[in-house]
Short mmCIF file of C-alpha atoms in Angstrom, two decimals:
data_model
loop_
_atom_site.label_atom_id
_atom_site.label_comp_id
_atom_site.label_asym_id
_atom_site.label_seq_id
_atom_site.Cartn_x
_atom_site.Cartn_y
_atom_site.Cartn_z
CA GLY A 1 -18.51 -45.74 -50.46
CA SER A 2 -18.78 -46.31 -53.99
CA ASN A 3 -22.38 -44.84 -54.11
CA MET A 4 -21.46 -41.60 -52.18
CA THR A 5 -22.28 -38.39 -53.96
CA GLY A 6 -21.19 -35.98 -51.31
CA ILE A 7 -19.75 -35.47 -47.86
CA ALA A 8 -21.94 -34.18 -45.22
CA LEU A 9 -20.57 -31.07 -43.49
CA THR A 10 -21.23 -29.64 -39.87
CA ILE A 11 -20.61 -26.33 -38.45
CA ALA A 12 -18.46 -26.36 -35.29
CA PRO A 13 -15.86 -24.27 -33.28
CA LEU A 14 -12.34 -25.00 -33.88
CA ASN A 15 -11.02 -22.49 -31.06
CA TYR A 16 -12.66 -20.73 -27.98
CA ASN A 17 -11.18 -17.44 -26.73
CA PRO A 18 -10.75 -17.63 -23.65
CA SER A 19 -10.20 -21.45 -23.96
CA PRO A 20 -11.93 -23.81 -21.48
CA ASN A 21 -8.37 -25.00 -20.67
CA GLY A 22 -6.71 -21.67 -20.65
CA VAL A 23 -4.27 -20.75 -17.97
CA ASP A 24 -3.21 -17.18 -17.09
CA LEU A 25 -4.54 -15.54 -20.38
CA GLY A 26 -3.76 -11.98 -20.72
CA ALA A 27 -6.24 -9.12 -19.70
CA GLY A 28 -6.67 -8.07 -23.15
CA THR A 29 -7.20 -11.44 -24.57
CA GLY A 30 -10.79 -10.65 -25.76
CA ILE A 31 -13.35 -13.02 -26.56
CA GLY A 32 -14.03 -14.95 -29.76
CA LEU A 33 -14.52 -18.19 -31.67
CA THR A 34 -13.12 -19.71 -34.72
CA PHE A 35 -15.40 -22.08 -36.62
CA ASN A 36 -14.74 -24.55 -39.36
CA GLN A 37 -16.98 -22.83 -41.75
CA ALA A 38 -17.95 -19.23 -42.55
CA VAL A 39 -20.77 -18.09 -40.27
CA LYS A 40 -23.92 -16.04 -41.25
CA ALA A 41 -24.76 -12.60 -40.04
CA GLY A 42 -28.05 -12.28 -38.31
CA SER A 43 -28.27 -15.92 -36.68
CA GLY A 44 -28.27 -15.51 -32.92
CA GLU A 45 -26.84 -14.00 -30.01
CA VAL A 46 -24.08 -14.69 -27.67
CA THR A 47 -24.67 -13.92 -23.98
CA LEU A 48 -21.91 -13.23 -21.19
CA ARG A 49 -23.11 -13.69 -17.50
CA GLN A 50 -21.47 -13.15 -14.16
CA VAL A 51 -21.92 -16.29 -12.18
CA GLY A 52 -22.88 -15.88 -8.19
CA ALA A 53 -24.55 -12.69 -8.98
CA ALA A 54 -28.09 -13.86 -9.78
CA GLY A 55 -26.72 -14.69 -13.33
CA THR A 56 -26.50 -11.03 -14.09
CA VAL A 57 -26.25 -10.35 -17.76
CA VAL A 58 -22.70 -8.43 -18.40
CA GLN A 59 -23.21 -8.10 -22.11
CA THR A 60 -24.75 -9.69 -25.32
CA TRP A 61 -23.63 -9.85 -28.93
CA GLY A 62 -25.70 -10.04 -31.95
CA VAL A 63 -24.19 -12.32 -34.77
CA GLY A 64 -23.71 -9.87 -37.61
CA SER A 65 -24.94 -6.62 -35.61
CA SER A 66 -22.24 -6.44 -32.89
CA ILE A 67 -19.77 -8.86 -33.52
CA THR A 68 -16.38 -8.38 -35.66
CA TYR A 69 -15.68 -10.83 -38.27
CA SER A 70 -12.31 -11.71 -39.67
CA ASN A 71 -12.29 -13.97 -42.58
CA GLY A 72 -15.63 -14.92 -42.24
CA ASP A 73 -15.11 -17.71 -39.78
CA GLU A 74 -13.10 -16.02 -36.82
CA ILE A 75 -15.49 -14.11 -34.56
CA SER A 76 -14.11 -11.37 -31.96
CA MET A 77 -16.38 -9.80 -29.50
CA SER A 78 -15.49 -6.21 -27.48
CA LEU A 79 -16.16 -5.71 -24.19
CA VAL A 80 -17.44 -2.31 -23.28
CA SER A 81 -16.29 -2.45 -19.51
CA ASP A 82 -13.55 -4.34 -17.74
CA LEU A 83 -14.54 -7.73 -16.18
CA ALA A 84 -14.69 -7.94 -12.29
CA TYR A 85 -11.59 -9.59 -10.63
CA ASN A 86 -11.87 -12.87 -8.96
CA SER A 87 -15.12 -13.69 -10.45
CA VAL A 88 -16.58 -16.54 -12.36
CA TYR A 89 -18.26 -15.85 -16.01
CA HIS A 90 -20.40 -17.88 -18.16
CA LEU A 91 -20.32 -17.59 -21.79
CA SER A 92 -23.20 -19.05 -23.86
CA TYR A 93 -23.88 -20.00 -27.54
CA PRO A 94 -27.53 -20.94 -27.73
CA SER A 95 -28.74 -23.34 -30.40
CA GLY A 96 -28.79 -21.76 -33.80
CA CYS A 97 -26.74 -19.00 -32.82
CA PHE A 98 -24.27 -19.70 -35.39
CA THR A 99 -25.33 -20.73 -38.90
CA ASN A 100 -23.16 -21.23 -41.95
CA THR A 101 -23.67 -18.93 -44.80
CA GLY A 102 -25.88 -21.20 -46.67
CA GLY A 103 -28.23 -21.21 -43.97
CA ASP A 104 -28.43 -25.19 -44.04
CA VAL A 105 -26.19 -26.07 -41.14
CA SER A 106 -26.59 -24.59 -37.47
CA TYR A 107 -24.33 -25.10 -34.35
CA VAL A 108 -26.30 -26.77 -31.68
CA GLY A 109 -24.85 -24.53 -28.97
CA THR A 110 -22.70 -24.73 -25.89
CA GLY A 111 -21.93 -22.79 -22.58
CA TYR A 112 -18.77 -22.79 -20.57
CA THR A 113 -17.55 -20.72 -17.78
CA PHE A 114 -13.96 -19.05 -16.93
CA ASP A 115 -12.58 -17.07 -14.05
CA THR A 116 -10.87 -13.99 -13.42
CA ARG A 117 -8.11 -13.06 -11.00
CA THR A 118 -6.21 -10.10 -9.72
CA LEU A 119 -3.54 -9.26 -11.82
CA GLY A 120 -0.17 -7.26 -10.84
CA TYR A 121 1.95 -5.59 -13.10
CA GLN A 122 5.32 -3.52 -13.13
CA LEU A 123 4.79 0.03 -14.44
CA PHE A 124 7.57 1.75 -16.73
CA LYS A 125 7.38 5.22 -17.96
CA TRP A 126 9.66 7.19 -20.25
CA GLY A 127 10.17 10.40 -22.14
CA ARG A 128 9.63 13.99 -20.82
CA ASN A 129 9.66 14.02 -17.12
CA GLN A 130 8.10 17.52 -16.93
CA ASN A 131 6.64 18.13 -13.46
CA GLY A 132 7.69 14.68 -12.44
CA ALA A 133 5.22 12.75 -14.76
CA ILE A 134 7.55 9.74 -14.89
CA GLY A 135 6.87 9.15 -11.14
CA ASP A 136 10.50 8.20 -10.29
CA ASN A 137 10.76 11.00 -7.68
CA THR A 138 12.67 12.88 -10.03
CA VAL A 139 12.04 15.33 -12.90
CA VAL A 140 15.00 14.35 -15.26
CA PHE A 141 14.20 13.17 -18.82
CA LYS A 142 14.32 9.56 -19.35
CA SER A 143 15.02 8.08 -22.80
CA SER A 144 14.59 4.38 -21.54
CA PRO A 145 11.81 2.65 -19.54
CA THR A 146 12.06 3.38 -15.97
CA GLN A 147 10.21 1.59 -13.40
CA VAL A 148 7.66 3.35 -11.10
CA PRO A 149 7.91 1.42 -7.76
CA GLY A 150 5.45 -1.34 -7.03
CA THR A 151 4.41 -4.61 -8.59
CA THR A 152 0.51 -4.21 -8.17
CA TRP A 153 -0.32 -1.72 -10.96
CA LEU A 154 -3.36 -2.88 -13.11
CA THR A 155 -4.07 0.14 -15.66
CA LEU A 156 -2.10 3.11 -17.12
CA ASN A 157 -3.83 6.48 -18.39
CA ASP A 158 -4.55 6.40 -22.16
CA ALA A 159 -5.01 10.16 -22.76
CA VAL A 160 -3.04 11.52 -25.74
CA GLN A 161 -2.54 14.91 -23.86
CA SER A 162 -0.54 13.60 -21.31
CA LYS A 163 2.89 14.65 -21.43
CA ALA A 164 3.10 16.26 -18.04
CA VAL A 165 0.51 13.84 -16.18
CA SER A 166 0.07 10.44 -15.34
CA ALA A 167 -2.49 8.13 -13.50
CA ALA A 168 -2.82 4.48 -12.84
CA LEU A 169 -4.76 1.94 -11.14
CA LYS A 170 -3.65 -0.71 -8.88
CA ASN A 171 -5.03 -4.08 -8.07
CA ASP A 172 -6.74 -2.94 -4.74
CA ASN A 173 -8.92 -0.61 -6.90
CA THR A 174 -6.74 2.26 -5.51
CA MET A 175 -6.16 5.18 -7.94
CA TRP A 176 -2.80 7.15 -8.10
CA ALA A 177 -2.10 10.37 -9.80
CA TRP A 178 1.13 12.27 -10.29
CA GLY A 179 2.68 14.86 -12.18
CA MET A 180 1.33 18.55 -13.08
CA TYR A 181 -1.49 19.76 -11.00
CA GLY A 182 -1.80 23.34 -11.52
CA TYR A 183 -5.67 23.28 -12.54
CA GLY A 184 -6.79 20.79 -10.20
CA ASN A 185 -6.61 18.27 -13.03
CA LEU A 186 -5.51 15.33 -11.18
CA GLY A 187 -8.44 15.43 -8.79
CA LEU A 188 -6.15 15.54 -5.81
CA ASN A 189 -7.81 18.43 -4.02
CA GLU A 190 -5.02 20.89 -4.89
CA GLN A 191 -5.08 24.30 -6.84
CA ALA A 192 -1.62 25.63 -7.49
CA PRO A 193 0.34 27.69 -9.97
CA SER A 194 0.95 26.33 -13.30
CA GLY A 195 4.27 24.27 -13.12
CA SER A 196 3.72 22.62 -9.57
CA GLY A 197 3.76 18.69 -9.77
CA HIS A 198 4.16 15.54 -7.89
CA SER A 199 7.17 13.46 -8.88
CA SER A 200 5.70 10.26 -7.20
CA PRO A 201 2.34 8.59 -7.40
CA VAL A 202 -0.39 10.30 -4.93
CA GLN A 203 -3.46 8.40 -3.82
CA LEU A 204 -6.90 9.69 -4.73
CA PRO A 205 -9.31 9.10 -1.69
CA GLY A 206 -11.93 6.24 -2.57
CA THR A 207 -12.48 3.14 -4.55
CA TRP A 208 -11.86 3.25 -8.44
CA THR A 209 -11.89 0.90 -11.42
CA GLY A 210 -10.88 0.82 -15.06
CA THR A 211 -8.36 2.94 -17.15
CA PRO A 212 -7.87 6.42 -15.93
CA THR A 213 -7.83 9.30 -18.86
CA VAL A 214 -5.91 12.25 -17.61
CA GLY A 215 -4.58 15.58 -19.39
CA THR A 216 -3.07 18.72 -17.95
CA GLN A 217 -6.26 20.25 -17.88
CA THR A 218 -8.91 17.58 -16.73
CA ALA A 219 -9.23 14.01 -15.68
CA MET A 220 -11.87 11.24 -15.96
CA TYR A 221 -11.99 8.29 -13.54
CA ASN A 222 -14.36 5.39 -13.20
CA ARG A 223 -15.68 3.84 -9.98
CA PRO A 224 -17.59 0.66 -9.52
CA GLY A 225 -20.90 0.49 -10.45
CA GLY A 226 -20.69 2.21 -13.75
CA GLU A 227 -19.94 5.58 -12.33
CA LEU A 228 -17.89 8.35 -14.13
CA TRP A 229 -16.02 11.12 -12.17
CA VAL A 230 -14.03 14.18 -13.50
CA ALA A 231 -11.98 16.93 -12.36
CA GLY A 232 -10.06 19.77 -13.46
CA THR A 233 -10.57 23.13 -15.42
CA ASN A 234 -14.04 23.68 -16.43
CA GLN A 235 -13.97 25.88 -19.55
CA ALA A 236 -16.75 25.50 -21.81
CA GLY A 237 -18.48 23.15 -19.31
CA ALA A 238 -15.71 20.58 -19.89
CA LEU A 239 -16.87 18.78 -16.62
CA GLY A 240 -20.49 18.23 -17.54
CA GLN A 241 -21.71 19.69 -14.52
CA ASN A 242 -24.11 22.13 -16.30
CA ASP A 243 -21.71 24.95 -14.98
CA ILE A 244 -18.27 26.45 -15.70
CA THR A 245 -17.03 25.91 -12.06
CA GLN A 246 -13.39 24.37 -11.80
CA ARG A 247 -13.36 21.41 -9.65
CA SER A 248 -10.01 20.10 -7.94
CA SER A 249 -11.65 17.02 -6.41
CA PRO A 250 -13.69 14.40 -8.63
CA VAL A 251 -17.25 15.03 -8.81
CA GLN A 252 -19.87 12.69 -10.74
CA ILE A 253 -21.25 12.74 -14.12
CA PRO A 254 -24.92 11.69 -13.83
CA GLY A 255 -25.49 8.11 -14.49
CA THR A 256 -24.43 4.47 -13.54
CA THR A 257 -23.85 2.84 -17.03
CA TRP A 258 -20.71 4.51 -18.24
CA SER A 259 -17.88 2.30 -19.70
CA SER A 260 -14.64 1.76 -18.09
CA GLY A 261 -12.24 -0.28 -20.39
CA ARG A 262 -9.62 1.15 -22.34
CA LYS A 263 -10.44 3.47 -25.39
CA THR A 264 -14.01 3.91 -23.93
CA LYS A 265 -13.00 7.69 -23.30
CA GLY A 266 -11.30 10.57 -24.53
CA MET A 267 -10.65 14.25 -24.07
CA ASN A 268 -9.67 17.25 -26.27
CA GLN A 269 -7.43 19.17 -24.09
CA GLU A 270 -9.40 21.27 -21.77
CA PHE A 271 -12.21 22.02 -24.12
CA SER A 272 -14.53 18.74 -24.32
CA MET A 273 -14.60 15.01 -22.91
CA ALA A 274 -16.48 12.10 -24.23
CA SER A 275 -17.45 8.65 -23.20
CA LEU A 276 -19.20 5.52 -24.06
CA LYS A 277 -21.88 3.65 -22.24
CA THR A 278 -22.36 0.09 -21.64
CA ASP A 279 -25.45 0.38 -23.87
CA GLY A 280 -23.34 1.31 -26.93
CA THR A 281 -23.95 5.00 -26.98
CA LEU A 282 -21.91 7.69 -27.06
CA TRP A 283 -21.73 11.08 -25.26
CA ILE A 284 -19.52 14.28 -25.87
CA TRP A 285 -19.79 17.57 -23.92
CA GLY A 286 -17.93 20.97 -23.49
CA LYS A 287 -16.95 23.04 -26.69
CA SER A 288 -16.83 22.34 -30.05
CA GLN A 289 -13.70 24.06 -31.73
CA TYR A 290 -14.02 22.29 -35.16
CA GLY A 291 -17.14 20.49 -35.09
CA ASP A 292 -15.50 17.71 -33.09
CA THR A 293 -18.67 17.46 -30.62
CA THR A 294 -20.74 17.00 -33.77
CA TRP A 295 -22.70 19.99 -33.04
CA GLY A 296 -20.82 22.34 -35.39
CA HIS A 297 -18.11 25.19 -34.81
CA ASN A 298 -17.95 26.92 -31.41
CA GLN A 299 -20.82 25.37 -29.85
CA MET A 300 -20.91 24.70 -26.09
CA TYR A 301 -22.56 21.92 -23.80
CA SER A 302 -22.10 21.76 -20.23
CA SER A 303 -23.71 18.34 -19.89
CA PRO A 304 -23.25 15.29 -21.85
CA VAL A 305 -25.19 14.94 -25.14
CA GLN A 306 -25.51 11.87 -27.11
CA VAL A 307 -23.89 11.20 -30.57
CA PRO A 308 -26.51 9.29 -32.79
CA GLY A 309 -26.44 5.78 -32.75
CA THR A 310 -26.16 2.82 -30.33
CA THR A 311 -23.27 0.57 -31.49
CA TRP A 312 -20.25 2.65 -30.41
CA SER A 313 -17.43 0.33 -29.12
CA GLN A 314 -14.14 2.61 -29.03
CA ILE A 315 -13.03 6.31 -29.02
CA SER A 316 -9.85 7.93 -29.46
CA TYR A 317 -10.29 11.81 -28.98
CA ALA A 318 -7.49 14.38 -29.42
CA ASN A 319 -6.62 17.57 -31.13
CA SER A 320 -10.19 18.15 -32.24
CA VAL A 321 -10.07 14.72 -33.90
CA VAL A 322 -12.45 11.97 -33.06
CA LEU A 323 -11.88 8.47 -34.27
CA THR A 324 -14.24 5.83 -33.38
CA ILE A 325 -14.92 2.25 -34.00
CA LYS A 326 -18.59 0.51 -34.16
CA THR A 327 -19.35 -3.02 -33.04
CA ASP A 328 -19.81 -4.12 -36.57
CA GLY A 329 -15.93 -3.17 -37.22
CA THR A 330 -16.71 0.19 -39.25
CA MET A 331 -14.72 3.30 -38.33
CA TRP A 332 -16.05 6.75 -38.23
CA THR A 333 -14.41 9.78 -37.62
CA TRP A 334 -15.36 13.72 -37.53
CA GLY A 335 -13.54 16.97 -36.45
CA THR A 336 -10.99 19.28 -37.80
CA ASN A 337 -9.27 17.73 -41.10
CA GLY A 338 -6.84 20.04 -42.55
CA ASP A 339 -4.05 17.50 -42.68
CA GLY A 340 -6.36 14.73 -43.46
CA GLN A 341 -6.64 13.68 -39.92
CA LEU A 342 -10.35 12.05 -40.68
CA GLY A 343 -8.95 9.62 -43.47
CA HIS A 344 -11.73 10.70 -46.09
CA ASN A 345 -9.23 11.46 -48.89
CA ASP A 346 -10.10 15.20 -48.51
CA ALA A 347 -9.31 18.10 -46.03
CA THR A 348 -12.85 18.77 -45.34
CA THR A 349 -13.90 19.17 -41.59
CA TYR A 350 -16.89 17.29 -40.77
CA SER A 351 -19.18 17.98 -37.89
CA SER A 352 -21.01 14.68 -37.81
CA PRO A 353 -19.53 11.00 -37.93
CA LYS A 354 -18.39 9.99 -41.49
CA GLN A 355 -17.36 6.42 -42.33
CA VAL A 356 -13.79 5.57 -43.54
CA PRO A 357 -14.09 2.73 -45.92
CA GLY A 358 -13.88 -0.89 -44.46
CA THR A 359 -15.38 -3.02 -42.00
CA THR A 360 -12.66 -4.80 -40.35
CA TRP A 361 -11.12 -2.10 -38.05
CA SER A 362 -10.47 -3.21 -34.34
CA LYS A 363 -8.24 -0.42 -32.57
CA VAL A 364 -7.98 3.47 -33.14
CA GLY A 365 -5.48 6.05 -31.78
CA ASN A 366 -4.02 9.33 -32.79
CA ALA A 367 -1.11 11.54 -31.96
CA GLU A 368 -0.95 15.29 -32.69
CA LYS A 369 -1.88 15.21 -36.44
CA GLY A 370 -1.30 11.53 -37.08
CA CYS A 371 -3.79 8.99 -36.82
CA ALA A 372 -3.54 5.15 -36.90
CA ALA A 373 -5.99 2.06 -36.64
CA ILE A 374 -5.57 -1.66 -36.50
CA LYS A 375 -7.46 -4.10 -38.61
CA THR A 376 -8.96 -7.64 -37.45
CA ASP A 377 -6.37 -9.11 -39.56
CA GLY A 378 -3.23 -7.34 -37.41
CA THR A 379 -2.45 -5.10 -40.07
CA LEU A 380 -1.51 -1.28 -39.33
CA TRP A 381 -2.53 1.66 -40.95
CA THR A 382 -1.83 5.45 -40.56
CA TRP A 383 -2.86 8.67 -41.86
CA GLY A 384 -2.89 12.47 -41.41
CA TYR A 385 0.22 14.85 -41.38
CA ASN A 386 3.41 13.03 -41.47
CA ASN A 387 5.56 15.34 -39.31
CA ASP A 388 8.33 13.74 -37.57
CA GLY A 389 7.76 10.43 -39.08
CA VAL A 390 4.68 9.76 -37.20
CA LEU A 391 3.03 7.57 -40.04
CA GLY A 392 5.56 5.18 -40.02
CA GLN A 393 6.01 5.13 -43.64
CA ASN A 394 9.82 5.71 -43.70
CA GLN A 395 9.48 9.16 -44.76
CA SER A 396 11.36 11.71 -42.91
CA GLU A 397 9.88 14.58 -44.95
CA PRO A 398 6.55 16.33 -43.83
CA THR A 399 3.81 15.11 -46.07
CA LYS A 400 0.04 14.63 -45.90
CA ILE A 401 -1.85 11.29 -46.39
CA SER A 402 -5.61 11.88 -46.25
CA SER A 403 -6.49 7.79 -46.53
CA PRO A 404 -5.26 5.28 -44.60
CA VAL A 405 -2.14 3.33 -45.81
CA GLN A 406 -0.69 0.06 -44.32
CA VAL A 407 2.52 0.39 -42.08
CA GLY A 408 4.76 -2.40 -43.58
CA SER A 409 3.44 -5.90 -44.20
CA ASP A 410 3.30 -7.30 -40.54
CA THR A 411 -0.01 -8.96 -39.45
CA THR A 412 0.57 -9.10 -35.65
CA TRP A 413 -0.33 -5.76 -34.27
CA SER A 414 -2.81 -5.81 -31.44
CA ASP A 415 -3.17 -2.39 -29.70
CA LEU A 416 -1.84 1.00 -30.00
CA GLN A 417 -1.32 4.50 -28.12
CA GLY A 418 -0.90 7.99 -29.33
CA VAL A 419 1.56 10.10 -27.15
CA SER A 420 1.74 13.72 -26.94
CA GLY A 421 3.23 15.36 -29.88
CA ASN A 422 3.89 13.43 -33.09
CA THR A 423 4.53 9.95 -31.47
CA LEU A 424 2.78 6.63 -31.92
CA ILE A 425 3.59 3.51 -29.89
CA ALA A 426 1.93 0.09 -30.51
CA LEU A 427 1.81 -3.61 -29.15
CA LYS A 428 2.15 -6.95 -31.19
CA THR A 429 0.66 -10.16 -30.28
CA ASP A 430 4.13 -11.53 -28.90
CA ASN A 431 4.15 -8.74 -26.60
CA THR A 432 6.80 -6.80 -28.06
CA LEU A 433 6.36 -3.07 -28.16
CA TRP A 434 7.15 -0.57 -31.05
CA GLY A 435 7.44 3.06 -31.44
CA TRP A 436 8.27 5.79 -34.11
CA GLY A 437 7.96 9.49 -34.85
CA ARG A 438 9.12 12.29 -32.59
CA ASN A 439 11.57 11.45 -29.98
CA THR A 440 13.12 14.87 -28.80
CA ASP A 441 12.36 13.93 -25.11
CA GLY A 442 12.96 10.30 -25.50
CA GLU A 443 9.27 9.44 -25.95
CA LEU A 444 9.98 6.32 -27.77
CA GLY A 445 12.14 4.75 -24.81
CA LEU A 446 14.84 3.79 -27.08
CA THR A 447 17.73 5.27 -25.05
CA ASP A 448 18.29 8.12 -27.57
CA ARG A 449 16.62 10.85 -28.90
CA THR A 450 16.56 10.14 -32.80
CA GLU A 451 13.35 10.58 -34.75
CA TYR A 452 12.42 7.24 -36.32
CA SER A 453 10.01 7.03 -39.43
CA SER A 454 9.34 3.32 -39.21
CA PRO A 455 8.48 1.15 -36.11
CA VAL A 456 11.58 0.39 -33.99
CA GLN A 457 11.34 -2.09 -30.94
CA ILE A 458 11.58 -0.84 -27.57
CA PRO A 459 13.25 -3.46 -25.70
CA GLY A 460 11.27 -5.83 -23.39
CA ASN A 461 8.29 -8.23 -23.09
CA TRP A 462 5.02 -5.98 -22.39
CA GLY A 463 1.81 -6.66 -21.28
CA VAL A 464 -0.63 -3.64 -21.06
CA LEU A 465 -0.17 -0.33 -23.07
CA GLY A 466 -0.53 3.37 -21.88
CA ALA A 467 0.49 6.64 -22.80
CA ALA A 468 4.30 7.19 -22.76
CA GLY A 469 4.46 3.94 -20.64
CA ALA A 470 3.59 0.51 -20.59
CA LEU A 471 3.14 -2.68 -17.88
CA LYS A 472 5.05 -5.66 -17.69
CA ASN A 473 4.24 -8.90 -15.79
CA ALA A 474 5.42 -8.42 -12.41
#
């Protein structure tokens, strides 16, 4: 040892996610690795296959091109579509896939399998119960979480424009919708005067999958096989059917490669819709009010049109503001910007994607005029118009912040959701749920109607986030 001049190093994974020994991991656990050294971009490709389906490739990730880095040695990969239930998957890291930053040490590669099973959750809703949107067979406002009957719920709708409507998927692949149906917007084959509603869940015919996206005018649902179906009013071609005819039952958008996971779809009230495909492309259709469809002002397309790029991974679309994240961790926004909602340190409307500084963004969400995002280090950032304290900056007076500002100092935020009006709710990694902003109708589930300008915990242990609601383990 006295003649030793250096110590040899190897590159090796310290932690796998999902863990080869993991049991009952959450549906949103993600996929990733933590290494003992910083990893070099462009040094290989990770492949996920479904076992038993002729080795079908589900998704691939290129190191540095479609993988998000955190602290250089932590790798996280986002799925563009939900995995199948009760299936076995094989995740492989080939030799040379990960190389250290110096380029002199490579990981030899490995592969392992993990299986999925059917989950079942309890579903809770709260806030304004207009048209029975909570689903407890009443139209009474609820300022604390109220359970919707059943213990086999799987996903809850994530549209921002959802004050009067709800939709959720059960683990038997049945889809249920309730609340206002005045425009055929729920896809239940009903057309009725505005104000009509269901105060209990009603089943949609057929087999469905993924996270629904519903609003007071339109709805988007996924079916197995990468299908996307829409219903509701069709002003300006919002249903993507190359016409302007209203549909009260779901009709299919052409194609079989649409993504079905959370934050892969969005809608701007009744005017336009957007959705990702599994190849990383982003498509928008309908009417552009403020350049939010990337085609300029007052343009209309009644069939999907592609936004340039092939590495999109998330979208949050509401109130003529589009927030997106690419697979490299960059965030891009466009649309109306009078209150700084786009995060570009100005009030200029942009009709094409413009990058917000940073390369470590992981989740996005927006409310009425307040926007938010989470970084890979678990920090939470907000910007836009701070009406009702929606930016969580402990400021009650309306102010405008046109660049992202961190909320507190916590580093354990994991997911977020905008709610109709100036309200945001977010999850932490310990499954605690937090809310802030407007609370006139009990939108925060805190048993009161008090406005909060900083995050306040909503009691309980939660699993999956949705619009004005969340799921708990059954």
